[in-house]
PDB file of C-alpha atoms in Angstrom:
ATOM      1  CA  UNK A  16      42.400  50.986  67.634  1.00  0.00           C
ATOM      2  CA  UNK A  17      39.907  49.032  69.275  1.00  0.00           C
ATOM      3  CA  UNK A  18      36.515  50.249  69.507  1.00  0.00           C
ATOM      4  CA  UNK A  19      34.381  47.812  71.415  1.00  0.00           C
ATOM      5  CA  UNK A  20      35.971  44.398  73.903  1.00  0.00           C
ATOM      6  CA  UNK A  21      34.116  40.973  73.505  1.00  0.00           C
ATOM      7  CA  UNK A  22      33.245  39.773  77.831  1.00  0.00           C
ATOM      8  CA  UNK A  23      31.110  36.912  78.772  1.00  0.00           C
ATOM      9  CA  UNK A  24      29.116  36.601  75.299  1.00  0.00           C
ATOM     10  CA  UNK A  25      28.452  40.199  75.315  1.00  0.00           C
ATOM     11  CA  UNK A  26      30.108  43.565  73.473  1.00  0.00           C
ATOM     12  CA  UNK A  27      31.297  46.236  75.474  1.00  0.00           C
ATOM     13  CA  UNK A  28      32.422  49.576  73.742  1.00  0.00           C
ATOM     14  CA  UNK A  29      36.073  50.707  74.263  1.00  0.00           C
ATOM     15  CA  UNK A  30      36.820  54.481  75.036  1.00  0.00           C
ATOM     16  CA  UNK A  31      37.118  54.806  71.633  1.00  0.00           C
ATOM     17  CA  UNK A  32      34.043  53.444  70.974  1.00  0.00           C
ATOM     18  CA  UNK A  33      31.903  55.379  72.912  1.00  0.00           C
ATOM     19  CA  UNK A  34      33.666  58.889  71.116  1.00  0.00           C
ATOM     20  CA  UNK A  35      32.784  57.512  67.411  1.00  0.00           C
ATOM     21  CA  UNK A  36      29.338  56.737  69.082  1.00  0.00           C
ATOM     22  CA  UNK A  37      29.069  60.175  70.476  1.00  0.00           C
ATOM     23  CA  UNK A  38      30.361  61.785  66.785  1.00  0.00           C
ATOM     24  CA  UNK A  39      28.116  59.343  65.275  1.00  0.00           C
ATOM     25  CA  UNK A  40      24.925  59.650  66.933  1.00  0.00           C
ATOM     26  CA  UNK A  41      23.857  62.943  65.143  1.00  0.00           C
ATOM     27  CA  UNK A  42      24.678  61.872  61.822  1.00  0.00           C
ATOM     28  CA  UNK A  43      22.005  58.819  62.791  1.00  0.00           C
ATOM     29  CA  UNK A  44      19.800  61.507  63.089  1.00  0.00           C
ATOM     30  CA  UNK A  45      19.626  63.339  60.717  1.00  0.00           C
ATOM     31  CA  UNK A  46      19.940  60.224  58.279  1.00  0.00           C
ATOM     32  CA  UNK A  47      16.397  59.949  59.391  1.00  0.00           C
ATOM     33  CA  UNK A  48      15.181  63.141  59.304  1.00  0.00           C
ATOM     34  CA  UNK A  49      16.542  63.030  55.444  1.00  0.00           C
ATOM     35  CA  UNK A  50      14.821  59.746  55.059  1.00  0.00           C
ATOM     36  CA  UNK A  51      10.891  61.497  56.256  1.00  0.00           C
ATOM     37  CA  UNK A  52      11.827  64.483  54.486  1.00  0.00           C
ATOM     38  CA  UNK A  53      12.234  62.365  50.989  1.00  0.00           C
ATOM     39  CA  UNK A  54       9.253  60.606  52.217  1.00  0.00           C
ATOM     40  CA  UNK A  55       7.307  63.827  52.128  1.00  0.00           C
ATOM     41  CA  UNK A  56       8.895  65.501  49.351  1.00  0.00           C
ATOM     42  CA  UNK A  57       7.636  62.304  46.679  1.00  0.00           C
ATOM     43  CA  UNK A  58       4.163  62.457  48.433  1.00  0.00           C
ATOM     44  CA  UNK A  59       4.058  66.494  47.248  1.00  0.00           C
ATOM     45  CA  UNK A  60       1.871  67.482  44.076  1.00  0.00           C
ATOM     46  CA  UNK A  61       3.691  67.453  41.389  1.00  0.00           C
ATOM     47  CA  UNK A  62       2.955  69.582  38.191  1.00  0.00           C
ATOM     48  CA  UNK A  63       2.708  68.599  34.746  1.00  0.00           C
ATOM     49  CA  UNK A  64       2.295  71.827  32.029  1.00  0.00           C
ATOM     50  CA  UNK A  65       0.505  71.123  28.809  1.00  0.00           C
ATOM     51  CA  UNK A  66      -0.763  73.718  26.158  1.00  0.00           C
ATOM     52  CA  UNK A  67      -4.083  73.640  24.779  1.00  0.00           C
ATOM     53  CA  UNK A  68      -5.691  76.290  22.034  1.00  0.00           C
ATOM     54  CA  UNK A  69      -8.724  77.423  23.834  1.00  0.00           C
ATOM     55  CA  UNK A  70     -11.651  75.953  21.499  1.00  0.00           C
ATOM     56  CA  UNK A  71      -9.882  72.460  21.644  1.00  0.00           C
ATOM     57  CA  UNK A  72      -9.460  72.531  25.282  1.00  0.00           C
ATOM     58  CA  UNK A  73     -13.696  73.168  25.475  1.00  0.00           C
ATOM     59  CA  UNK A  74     -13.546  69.400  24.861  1.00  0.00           C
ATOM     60  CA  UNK A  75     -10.302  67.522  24.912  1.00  0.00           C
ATOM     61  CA  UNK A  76      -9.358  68.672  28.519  1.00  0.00           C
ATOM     62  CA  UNK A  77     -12.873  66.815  30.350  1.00  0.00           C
ATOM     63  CA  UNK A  78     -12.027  63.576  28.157  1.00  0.00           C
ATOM     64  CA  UNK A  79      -8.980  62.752  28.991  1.00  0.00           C
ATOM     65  CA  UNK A  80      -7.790  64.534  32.330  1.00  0.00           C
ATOM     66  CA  UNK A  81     -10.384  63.019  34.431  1.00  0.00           C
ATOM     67  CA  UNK A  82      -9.360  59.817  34.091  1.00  0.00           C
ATOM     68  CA  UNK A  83      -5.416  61.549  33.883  1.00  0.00           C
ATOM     69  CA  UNK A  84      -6.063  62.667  37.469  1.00  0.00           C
ATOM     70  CA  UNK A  85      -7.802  60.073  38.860  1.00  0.00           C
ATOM     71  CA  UNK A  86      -5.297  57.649  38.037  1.00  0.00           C
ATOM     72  CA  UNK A  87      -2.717  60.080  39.409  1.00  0.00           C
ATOM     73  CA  UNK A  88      -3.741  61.795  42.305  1.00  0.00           C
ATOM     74  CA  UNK A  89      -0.253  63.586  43.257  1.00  0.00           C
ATOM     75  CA  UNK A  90      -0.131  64.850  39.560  1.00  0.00           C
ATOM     76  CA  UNK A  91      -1.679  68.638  39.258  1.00  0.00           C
ATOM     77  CA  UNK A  92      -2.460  69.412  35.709  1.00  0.00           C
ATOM     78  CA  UNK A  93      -1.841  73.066  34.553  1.00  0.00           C
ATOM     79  CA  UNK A  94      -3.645  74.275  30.800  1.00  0.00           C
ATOM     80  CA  UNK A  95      -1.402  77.171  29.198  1.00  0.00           C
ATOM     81  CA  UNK A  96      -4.198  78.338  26.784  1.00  0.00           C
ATOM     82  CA  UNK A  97      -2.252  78.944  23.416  1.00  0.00           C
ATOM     83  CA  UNK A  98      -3.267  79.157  19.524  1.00  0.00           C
ATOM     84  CA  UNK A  99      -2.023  76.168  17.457  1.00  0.00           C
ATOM     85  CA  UNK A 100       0.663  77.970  16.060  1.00  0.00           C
ATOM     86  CA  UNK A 101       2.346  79.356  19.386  1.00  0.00           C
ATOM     87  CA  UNK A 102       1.082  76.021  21.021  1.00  0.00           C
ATOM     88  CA  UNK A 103       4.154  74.438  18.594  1.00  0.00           C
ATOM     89  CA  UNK A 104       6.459  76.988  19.084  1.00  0.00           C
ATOM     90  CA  UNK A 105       6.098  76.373  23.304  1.00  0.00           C
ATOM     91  CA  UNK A 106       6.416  73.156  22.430  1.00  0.00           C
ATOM     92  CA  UNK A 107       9.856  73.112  20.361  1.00  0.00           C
ATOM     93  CA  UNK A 108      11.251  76.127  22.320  1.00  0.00           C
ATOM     94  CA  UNK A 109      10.449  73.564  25.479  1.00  0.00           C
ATOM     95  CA  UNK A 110       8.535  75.903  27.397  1.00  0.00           C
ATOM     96  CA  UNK A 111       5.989  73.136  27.405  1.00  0.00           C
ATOM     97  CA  UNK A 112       6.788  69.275  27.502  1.00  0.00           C
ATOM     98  CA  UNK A 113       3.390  68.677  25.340  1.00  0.00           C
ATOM     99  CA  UNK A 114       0.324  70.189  23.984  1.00  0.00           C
ATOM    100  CA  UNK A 115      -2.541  69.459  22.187  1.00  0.00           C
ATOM    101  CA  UNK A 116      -3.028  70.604  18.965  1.00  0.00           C
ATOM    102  CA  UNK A 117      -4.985  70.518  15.463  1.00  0.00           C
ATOM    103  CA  UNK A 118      -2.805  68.686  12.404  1.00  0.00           C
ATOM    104  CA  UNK A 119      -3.773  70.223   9.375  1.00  0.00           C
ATOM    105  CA  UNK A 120      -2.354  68.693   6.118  1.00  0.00           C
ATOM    106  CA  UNK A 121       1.310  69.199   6.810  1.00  0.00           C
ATOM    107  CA  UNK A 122       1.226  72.015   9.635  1.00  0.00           C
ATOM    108  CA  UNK A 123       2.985  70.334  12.179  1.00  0.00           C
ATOM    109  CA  UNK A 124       6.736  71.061  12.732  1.00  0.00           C
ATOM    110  CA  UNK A 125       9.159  68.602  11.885  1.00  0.00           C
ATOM    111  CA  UNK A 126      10.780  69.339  15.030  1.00  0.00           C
ATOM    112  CA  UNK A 127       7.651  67.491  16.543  1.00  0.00           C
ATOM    113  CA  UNK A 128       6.346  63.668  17.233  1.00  0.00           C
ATOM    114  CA  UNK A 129       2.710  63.488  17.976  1.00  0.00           C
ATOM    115  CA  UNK A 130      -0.157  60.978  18.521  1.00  0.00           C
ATOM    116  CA  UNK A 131      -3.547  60.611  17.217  1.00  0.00           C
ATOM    117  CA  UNK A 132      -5.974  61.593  19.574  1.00  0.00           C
ATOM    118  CA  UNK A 133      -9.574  62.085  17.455  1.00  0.00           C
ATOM    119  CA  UNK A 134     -10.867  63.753  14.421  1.00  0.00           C
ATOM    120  CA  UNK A 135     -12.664  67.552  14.109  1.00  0.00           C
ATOM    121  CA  UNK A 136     -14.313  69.678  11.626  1.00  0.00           C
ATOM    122  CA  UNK A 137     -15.010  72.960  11.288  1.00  0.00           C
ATOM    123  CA  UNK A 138     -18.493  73.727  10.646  1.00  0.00           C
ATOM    124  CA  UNK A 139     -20.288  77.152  10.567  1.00  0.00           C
ATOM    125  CA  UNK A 140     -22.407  78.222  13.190  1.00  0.00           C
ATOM    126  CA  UNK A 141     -25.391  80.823  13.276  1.00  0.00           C
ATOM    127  CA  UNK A 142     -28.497  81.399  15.306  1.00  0.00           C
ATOM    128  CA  UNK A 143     -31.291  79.260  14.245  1.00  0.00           C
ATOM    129  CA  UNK A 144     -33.895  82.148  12.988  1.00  0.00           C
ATOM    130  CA  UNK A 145     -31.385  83.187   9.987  1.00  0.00           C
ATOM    131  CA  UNK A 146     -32.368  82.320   6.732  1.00  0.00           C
ATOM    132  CA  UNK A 147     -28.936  80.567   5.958  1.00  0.00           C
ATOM    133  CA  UNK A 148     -29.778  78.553   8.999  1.00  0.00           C
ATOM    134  CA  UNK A 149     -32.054  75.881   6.463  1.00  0.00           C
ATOM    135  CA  UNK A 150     -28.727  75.543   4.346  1.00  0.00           C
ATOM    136  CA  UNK A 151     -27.570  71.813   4.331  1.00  0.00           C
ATOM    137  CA  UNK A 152     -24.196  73.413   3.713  1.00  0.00           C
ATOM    138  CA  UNK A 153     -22.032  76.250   3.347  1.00  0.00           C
ATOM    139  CA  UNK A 154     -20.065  77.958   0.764  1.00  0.00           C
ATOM    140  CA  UNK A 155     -17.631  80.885   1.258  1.00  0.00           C
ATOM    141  CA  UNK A 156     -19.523  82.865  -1.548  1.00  0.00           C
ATOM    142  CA  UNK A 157     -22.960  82.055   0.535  1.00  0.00           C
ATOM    143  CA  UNK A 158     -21.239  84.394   3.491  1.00  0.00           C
ATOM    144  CA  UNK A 159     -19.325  86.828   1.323  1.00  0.00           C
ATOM    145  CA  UNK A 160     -20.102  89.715   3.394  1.00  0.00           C
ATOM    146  CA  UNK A 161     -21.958  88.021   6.270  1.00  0.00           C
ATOM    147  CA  UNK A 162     -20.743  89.284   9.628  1.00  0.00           C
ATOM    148  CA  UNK A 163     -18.200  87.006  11.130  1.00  0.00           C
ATOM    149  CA  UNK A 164     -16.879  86.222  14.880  1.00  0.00           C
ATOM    150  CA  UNK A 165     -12.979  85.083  14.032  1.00  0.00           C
ATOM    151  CA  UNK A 166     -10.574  83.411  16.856  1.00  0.00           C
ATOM    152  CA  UNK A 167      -7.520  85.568  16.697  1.00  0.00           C
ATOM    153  CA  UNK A 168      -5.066  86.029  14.464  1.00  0.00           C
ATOM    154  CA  UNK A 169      -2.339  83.245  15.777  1.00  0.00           C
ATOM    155  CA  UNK A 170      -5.168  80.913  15.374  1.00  0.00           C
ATOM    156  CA  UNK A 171      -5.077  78.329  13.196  1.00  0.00           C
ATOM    157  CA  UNK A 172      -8.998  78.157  12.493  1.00  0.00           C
ATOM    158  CA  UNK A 173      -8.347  81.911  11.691  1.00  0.00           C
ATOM    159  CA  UNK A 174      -5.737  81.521   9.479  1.00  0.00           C
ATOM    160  CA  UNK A 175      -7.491  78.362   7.292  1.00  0.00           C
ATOM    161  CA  UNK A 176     -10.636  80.853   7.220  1.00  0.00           C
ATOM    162  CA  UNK A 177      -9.128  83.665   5.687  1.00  0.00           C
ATOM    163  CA  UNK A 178      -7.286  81.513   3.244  1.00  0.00           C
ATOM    164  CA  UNK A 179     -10.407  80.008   2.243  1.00  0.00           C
ATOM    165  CA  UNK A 180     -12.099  83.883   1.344  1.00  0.00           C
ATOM    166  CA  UNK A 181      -8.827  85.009  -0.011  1.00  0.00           C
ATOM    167  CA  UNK A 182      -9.286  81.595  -2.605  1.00  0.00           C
ATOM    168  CA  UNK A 183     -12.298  82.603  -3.470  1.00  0.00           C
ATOM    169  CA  UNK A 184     -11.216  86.336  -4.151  1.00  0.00           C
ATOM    170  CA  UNK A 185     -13.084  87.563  -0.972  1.00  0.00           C
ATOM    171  CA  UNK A 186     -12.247  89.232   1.945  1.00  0.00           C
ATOM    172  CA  UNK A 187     -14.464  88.235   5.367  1.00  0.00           C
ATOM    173  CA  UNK A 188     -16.522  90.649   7.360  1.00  0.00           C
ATOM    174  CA  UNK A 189     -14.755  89.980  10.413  1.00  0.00           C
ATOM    175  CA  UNK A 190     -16.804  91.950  12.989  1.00  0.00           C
ATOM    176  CA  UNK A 191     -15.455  90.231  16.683  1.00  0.00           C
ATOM    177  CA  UNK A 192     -12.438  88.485  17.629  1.00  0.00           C
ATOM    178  CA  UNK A 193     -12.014  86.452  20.518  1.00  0.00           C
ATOM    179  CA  UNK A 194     -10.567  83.208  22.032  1.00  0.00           C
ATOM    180  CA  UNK A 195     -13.841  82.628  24.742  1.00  0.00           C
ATOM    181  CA  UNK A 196     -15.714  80.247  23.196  1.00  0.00           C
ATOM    182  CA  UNK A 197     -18.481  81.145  26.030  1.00  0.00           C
ATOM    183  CA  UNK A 198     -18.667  84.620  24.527  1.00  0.00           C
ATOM    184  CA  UNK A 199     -18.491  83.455  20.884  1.00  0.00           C
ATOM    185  CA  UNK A 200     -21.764  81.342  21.727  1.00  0.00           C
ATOM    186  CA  UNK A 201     -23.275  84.190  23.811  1.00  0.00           C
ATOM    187  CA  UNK A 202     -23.395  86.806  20.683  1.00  0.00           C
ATOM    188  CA  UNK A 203     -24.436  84.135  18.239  1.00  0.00           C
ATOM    189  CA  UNK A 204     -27.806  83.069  20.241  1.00  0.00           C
ATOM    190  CA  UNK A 205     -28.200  86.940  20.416  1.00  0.00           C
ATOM    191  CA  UNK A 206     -26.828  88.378  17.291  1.00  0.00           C
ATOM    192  CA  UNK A 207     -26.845  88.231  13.543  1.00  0.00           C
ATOM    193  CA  UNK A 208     -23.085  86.964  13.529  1.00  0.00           C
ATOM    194  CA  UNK A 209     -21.599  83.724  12.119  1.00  0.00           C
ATOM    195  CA  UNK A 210     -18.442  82.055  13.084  1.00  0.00           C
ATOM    196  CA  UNK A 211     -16.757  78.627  12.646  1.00  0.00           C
ATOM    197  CA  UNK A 212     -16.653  76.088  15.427  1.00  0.00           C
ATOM    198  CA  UNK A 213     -15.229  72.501  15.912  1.00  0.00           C
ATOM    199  CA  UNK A 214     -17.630  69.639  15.950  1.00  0.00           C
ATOM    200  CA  UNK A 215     -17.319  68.663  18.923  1.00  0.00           C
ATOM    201  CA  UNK A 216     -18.333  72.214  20.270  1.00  0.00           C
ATOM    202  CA  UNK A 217     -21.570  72.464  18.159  1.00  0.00           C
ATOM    203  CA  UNK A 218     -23.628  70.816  20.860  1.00  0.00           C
ATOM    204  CA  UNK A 219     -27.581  69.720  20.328  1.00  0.00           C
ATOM    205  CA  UNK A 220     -28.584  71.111  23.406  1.00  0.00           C
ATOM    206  CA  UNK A 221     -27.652  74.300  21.717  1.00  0.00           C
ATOM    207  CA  UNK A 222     -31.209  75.674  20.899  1.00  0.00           C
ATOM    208  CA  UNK A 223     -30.866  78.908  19.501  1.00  0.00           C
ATOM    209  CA  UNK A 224     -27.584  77.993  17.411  1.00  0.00           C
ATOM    210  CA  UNK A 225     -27.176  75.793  14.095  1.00  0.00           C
ATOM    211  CA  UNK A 226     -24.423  74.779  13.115  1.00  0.00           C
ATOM    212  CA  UNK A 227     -23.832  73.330   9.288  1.00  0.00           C
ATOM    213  CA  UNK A 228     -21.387  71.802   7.470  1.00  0.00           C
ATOM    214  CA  UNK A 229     -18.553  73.671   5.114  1.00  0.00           C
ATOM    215  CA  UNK A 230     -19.176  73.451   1.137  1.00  0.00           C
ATOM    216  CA  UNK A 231     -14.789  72.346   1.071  1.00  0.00           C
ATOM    217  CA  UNK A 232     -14.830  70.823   4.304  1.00  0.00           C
ATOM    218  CA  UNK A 233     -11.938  71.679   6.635  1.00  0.00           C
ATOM    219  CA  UNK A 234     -10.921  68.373   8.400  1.00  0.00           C
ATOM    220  CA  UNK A 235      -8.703  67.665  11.052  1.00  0.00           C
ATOM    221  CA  UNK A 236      -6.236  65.741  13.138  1.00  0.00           C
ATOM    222  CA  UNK A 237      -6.325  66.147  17.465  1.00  0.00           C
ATOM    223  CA  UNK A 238      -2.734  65.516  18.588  1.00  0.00           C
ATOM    224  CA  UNK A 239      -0.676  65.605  21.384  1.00  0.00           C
ATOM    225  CA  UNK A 240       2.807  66.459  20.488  1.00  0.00           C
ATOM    226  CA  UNK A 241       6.021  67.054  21.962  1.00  0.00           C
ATOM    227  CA  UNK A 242       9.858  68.119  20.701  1.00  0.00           C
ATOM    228  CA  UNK A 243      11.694  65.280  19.213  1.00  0.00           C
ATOM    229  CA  UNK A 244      14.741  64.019  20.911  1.00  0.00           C
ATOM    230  CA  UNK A 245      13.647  66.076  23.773  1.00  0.00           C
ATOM    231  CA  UNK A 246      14.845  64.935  27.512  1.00  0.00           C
ATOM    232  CA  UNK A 247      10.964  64.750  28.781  1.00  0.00           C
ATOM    233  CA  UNK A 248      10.416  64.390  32.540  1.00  0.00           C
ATOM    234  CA  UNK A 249       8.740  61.230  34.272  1.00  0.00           C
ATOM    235  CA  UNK A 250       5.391  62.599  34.407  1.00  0.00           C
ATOM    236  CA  UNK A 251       5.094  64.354  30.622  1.00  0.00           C
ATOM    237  CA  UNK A 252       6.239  60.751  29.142  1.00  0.00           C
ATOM    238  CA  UNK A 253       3.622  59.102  32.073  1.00  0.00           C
ATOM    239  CA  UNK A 254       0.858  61.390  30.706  1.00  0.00           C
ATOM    240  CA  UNK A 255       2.305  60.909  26.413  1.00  0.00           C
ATOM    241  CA  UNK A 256       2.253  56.800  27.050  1.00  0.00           C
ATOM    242  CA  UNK A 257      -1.499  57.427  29.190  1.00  0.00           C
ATOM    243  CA  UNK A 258      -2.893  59.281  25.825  1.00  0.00           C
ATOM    244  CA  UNK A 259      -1.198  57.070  23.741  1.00  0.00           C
ATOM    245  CA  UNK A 260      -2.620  53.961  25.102  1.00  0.00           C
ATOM    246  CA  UNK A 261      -6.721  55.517  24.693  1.00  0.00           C
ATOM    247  CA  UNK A 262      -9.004  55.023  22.204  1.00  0.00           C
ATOM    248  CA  UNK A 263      -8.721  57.268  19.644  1.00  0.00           C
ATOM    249  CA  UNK A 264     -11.880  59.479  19.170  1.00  0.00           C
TER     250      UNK A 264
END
């Protein structure tokens, strides 16, 4: 079958040719309408899931997702505030491609590879006017019975804490548990509470709080890890090889 006759330098469709044009011309159609809607679809946001513990996130998140986002502009970034120790499980159960976390010793899975992101201590913090507050540094036995503001229990600073009292044949006065870091700052300016802190999070501009280093200090890795062998999606390796490639702090 024929479907178009060469006359005079020029092509002129058969009958045929004009009924496959006819069949043919929506198909045309919506091969462009697929075409915009692809066009739209890879312009959408597109979401990227990481888990942070809540006192890490205080200061990792501003650090590194500003210059995340900027660089990616059709990449939303969503923080699933967990504790170290459900931040791993997420993380190997892949609910979560990555998270940030605190390496301590040997506490990360083996089901995990990480990077190096910075360094942390824990440190404790108290409101300037206590007498403690002229201490250079503290031991557990200094704040045997002192009133104490703990993270929760899933909490890794929690768990190191309590470890450290238990060591030392002591059990701590653990008066408030929270994760808000806001609050946690809140009763120590106001109150005659202690509590342990990162750092990072022990700013200067804090005037009514002091914060002073730990007798056995309690040092720490910042990573970002995610599952080994894990089939990771374009944007959680995009965001691994972005953190990867910083300076390490």
């Amino acid at each position: 079958t024929s479907l178009f006759i060469r006359y005079n330098n020029q092509i002129i469709l058969t009958d045929e040719g004009h009924h496959l044009y006819k069949l043919a011309l929506p198909l045309l159609n919506n091969v462009n309408e697929i075409y915009e809607d692809m066009k739209s679809y890879v312009k959408k946001v597109s979401i990227l899931k990481i888990g942070v513990p809540p006192m890490l996130g205080s200061f990792i998140i501003p650090s590194i997702i500003d210059k995340f986002t900027e660089m990616n502009p059709n990449i939303q970034v969503q923080f699933i505030e967990v504790a170290s120790v459900a931040n791993q499980k997420a993380i190997i159960d892949e609910e979560l491609s990555c998270g940030f976390t605190i390496k301590y010793q040997n506490n990360i899975s083996p089901e995990l590879e990480y990077v190096k992101v910075g360094t942390t201590s824990l440190l404790f913090a108290i409101n300037k006017s206590n007498s403690l507050a002229k201490k250079k540094e503290i031991a557990i036995t200094d704040i045997s019975n002192f009133p104490l503001i703990l993270m929760k229990e899933d909490s890794l600073q929690s768990s190191l804490i309590q470890k450290e009292f238990t060591k030392n044949g002591l059990t701590p006065n653990i008066k408030i548990r929270t994760n808000q870091l806001y609050t946690i700052k809140e009763l120590l300016s106001s109150n005659k509470l202690g509590a342990f802190l990162f750092t990072q999070v022990c700013k200067s501009n804090d005037k009514d709080i002091v914060s002073i280093p730990l007798a056995n200090p309690l040092d720490f890795d910042i990573v970002l890890a995610w599952r080994k062998n894990s089939l990771l999606n374009e944007i959680a390796k995009q965001f691994i090889e972005f953190v990867a490639s910083l300076p390490m702090k």
